Coordinates of C-alpha atoms in Angstrom, one line a residue:
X1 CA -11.1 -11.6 -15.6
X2 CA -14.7 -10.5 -16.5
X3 CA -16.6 -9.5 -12.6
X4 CA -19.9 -10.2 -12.9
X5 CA -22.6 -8.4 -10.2
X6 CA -22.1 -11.2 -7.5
X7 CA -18.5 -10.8 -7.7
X8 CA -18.4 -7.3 -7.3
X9 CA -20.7 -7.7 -4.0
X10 CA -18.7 -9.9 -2.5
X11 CA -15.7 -7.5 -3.0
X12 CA -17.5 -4.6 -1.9
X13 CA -18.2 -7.0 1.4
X14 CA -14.8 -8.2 1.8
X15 CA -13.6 -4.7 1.6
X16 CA -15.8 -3.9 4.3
X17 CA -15.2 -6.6 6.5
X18 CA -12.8 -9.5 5.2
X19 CA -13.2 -11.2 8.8
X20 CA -17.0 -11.7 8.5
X21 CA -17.7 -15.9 8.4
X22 CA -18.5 -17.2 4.5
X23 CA -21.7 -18.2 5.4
X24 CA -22.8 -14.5 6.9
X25 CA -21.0 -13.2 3.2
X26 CA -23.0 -15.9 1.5
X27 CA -26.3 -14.5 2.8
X28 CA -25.5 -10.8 2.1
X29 CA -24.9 -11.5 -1.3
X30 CA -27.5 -14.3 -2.3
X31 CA -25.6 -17.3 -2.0
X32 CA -25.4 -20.8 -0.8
X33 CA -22.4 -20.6 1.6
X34 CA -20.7 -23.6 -0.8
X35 CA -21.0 -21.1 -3.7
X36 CA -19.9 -17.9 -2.2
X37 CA -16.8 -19.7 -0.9
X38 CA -16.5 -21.5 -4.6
X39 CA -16.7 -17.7 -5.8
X40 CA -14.0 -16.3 -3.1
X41 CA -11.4 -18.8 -3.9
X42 CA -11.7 -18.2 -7.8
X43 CA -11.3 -14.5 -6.9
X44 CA -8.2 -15.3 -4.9
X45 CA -6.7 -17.9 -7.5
X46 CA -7.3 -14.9 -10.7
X47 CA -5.6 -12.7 -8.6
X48 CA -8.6 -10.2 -8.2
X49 CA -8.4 -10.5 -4.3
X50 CA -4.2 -9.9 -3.7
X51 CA -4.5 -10.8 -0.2
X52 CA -6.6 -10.6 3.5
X53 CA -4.8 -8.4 5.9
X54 CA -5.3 -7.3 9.6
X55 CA -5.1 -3.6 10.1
X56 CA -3.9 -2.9 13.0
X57 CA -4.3 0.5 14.7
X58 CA -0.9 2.5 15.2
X59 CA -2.8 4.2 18.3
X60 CA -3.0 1.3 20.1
X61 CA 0.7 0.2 19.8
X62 CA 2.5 2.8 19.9
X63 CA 1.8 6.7 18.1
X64 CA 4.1 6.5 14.4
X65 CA 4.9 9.4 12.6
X66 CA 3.9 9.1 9.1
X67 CA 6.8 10.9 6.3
X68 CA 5.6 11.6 2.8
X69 CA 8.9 11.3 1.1
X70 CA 9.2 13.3 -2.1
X71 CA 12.1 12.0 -4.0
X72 CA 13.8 13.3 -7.2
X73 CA 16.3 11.3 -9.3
X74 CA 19.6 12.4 -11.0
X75 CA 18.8 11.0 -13.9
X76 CA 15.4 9.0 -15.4
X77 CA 17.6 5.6 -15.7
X78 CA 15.1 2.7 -16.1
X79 CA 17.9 0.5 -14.5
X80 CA 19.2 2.9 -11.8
X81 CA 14.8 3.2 -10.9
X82 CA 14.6 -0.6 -10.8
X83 CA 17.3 -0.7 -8.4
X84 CA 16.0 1.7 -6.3
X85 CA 12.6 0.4 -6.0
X86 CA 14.4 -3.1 -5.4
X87 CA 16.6 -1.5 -2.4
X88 CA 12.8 0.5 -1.3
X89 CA 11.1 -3.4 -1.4
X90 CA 13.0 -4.7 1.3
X91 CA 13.1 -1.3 3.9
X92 CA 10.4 -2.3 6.1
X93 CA 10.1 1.5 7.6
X94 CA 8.6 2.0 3.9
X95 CA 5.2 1.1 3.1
X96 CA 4.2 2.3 -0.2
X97 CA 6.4 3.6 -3.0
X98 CA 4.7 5.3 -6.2
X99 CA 6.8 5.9 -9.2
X100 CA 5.1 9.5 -10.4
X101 CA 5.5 11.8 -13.5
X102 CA 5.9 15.5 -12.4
X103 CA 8.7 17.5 -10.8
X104 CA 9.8 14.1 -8.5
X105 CA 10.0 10.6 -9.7
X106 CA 8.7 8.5 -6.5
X107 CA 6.4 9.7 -3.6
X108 CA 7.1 7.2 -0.4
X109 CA 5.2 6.9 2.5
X110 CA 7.3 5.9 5.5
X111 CA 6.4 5.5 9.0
X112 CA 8.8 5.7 11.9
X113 CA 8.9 5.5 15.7
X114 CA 10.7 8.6 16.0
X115 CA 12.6 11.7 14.0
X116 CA 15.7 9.4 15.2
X117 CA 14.7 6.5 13.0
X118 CA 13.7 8.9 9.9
X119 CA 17.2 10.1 10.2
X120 CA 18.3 6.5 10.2
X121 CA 16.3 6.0 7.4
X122 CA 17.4 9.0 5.0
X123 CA 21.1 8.0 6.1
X124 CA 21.0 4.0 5.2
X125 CA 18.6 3.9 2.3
X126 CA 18.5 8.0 0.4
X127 CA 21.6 8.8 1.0
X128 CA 23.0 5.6 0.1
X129 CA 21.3 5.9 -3.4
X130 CA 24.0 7.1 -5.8
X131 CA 20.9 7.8 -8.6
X132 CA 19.3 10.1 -5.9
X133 CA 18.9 14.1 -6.1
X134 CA 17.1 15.4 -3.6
X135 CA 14.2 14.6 -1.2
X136 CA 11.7 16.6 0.3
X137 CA 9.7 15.5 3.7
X138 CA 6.4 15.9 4.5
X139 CA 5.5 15.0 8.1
X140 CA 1.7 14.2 8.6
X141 CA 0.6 15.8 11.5
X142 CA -3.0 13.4 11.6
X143 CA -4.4 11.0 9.3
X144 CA -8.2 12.5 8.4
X145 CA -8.6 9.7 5.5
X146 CA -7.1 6.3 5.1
X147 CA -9.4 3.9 2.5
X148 CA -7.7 1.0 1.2
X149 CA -11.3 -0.2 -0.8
X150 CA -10.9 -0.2 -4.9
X151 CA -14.8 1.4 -5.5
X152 CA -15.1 1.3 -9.5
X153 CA -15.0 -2.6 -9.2
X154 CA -17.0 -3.4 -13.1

């Protein structure tokens, strides 16, 4: 799909704040509020807006440790890999999976109450992977960055 310059400004405003009303995103972009919401909905039905989301702040449930999981294969099996991000799909401690080239093949970001639950997690879902190597762990001490916007929107 072809974004034209009213599209991309009402990503860049939904990015920014996807709770705002349509008819205070209709203004900010030059819109009736009929139109914008017209626009919105076609974004949503192409696929160019995946979904609206609430992010909730970890420090006010409860503090999470965030793992960076560096994980290396046995062997570069397009089947064993499609398993494996299959099995990483439905771990909810997992919440993004990259397959990447370099000396690992997927880079996971998990988060977990406690080193008790990583542990958990290593044992039920790494360990349990007969295609797996090795893993290295990262633990993020503090988050300085977190974006989740897509800037080069034409």
């Amino acid at each position: 799909m072809k974004l034209n310059n009213i599209d991309i400004r009402i990503l860049r405003e939904l990015q920014n704040n996807a709770d705002q009303t349509n008819l205070a995103l209709a203004e900010k972009v030059g819109l009736s509020a009929p139109a914008c919401l017209k626009r919105v909905q076609r974004l949503k039905n192409e696929g160019v807006i995946d979904r609206i989301v609430a992010m909730v702040s970890t420090e006010s449930i409860s503090r999470r440790l965030n793992m960076i999981v560096e994980v290396k294969m046995k062997s570069d099996n397009q089947l064993m890999n499609k398993e494996f991000i299959q099995t990483i799909a439905k771990v909810p401690e997992v919440k993004q999976c990259y397959k990447v080239t370099g000396e690992v093949d997927f880079v996971l970001i998990v988060n977990v109450t406690d080193i008790f639950e990583y542990e958990t997690f290593c044992k039920n879902t790494l360990y349990e992977n007969s295609n797996m190597h090795k893993f290295t762990t990262l633990v993020s001490m503090k988050c300085t960055k977190f974006d989740t916007s897509q800037h080069d929107l034409s």
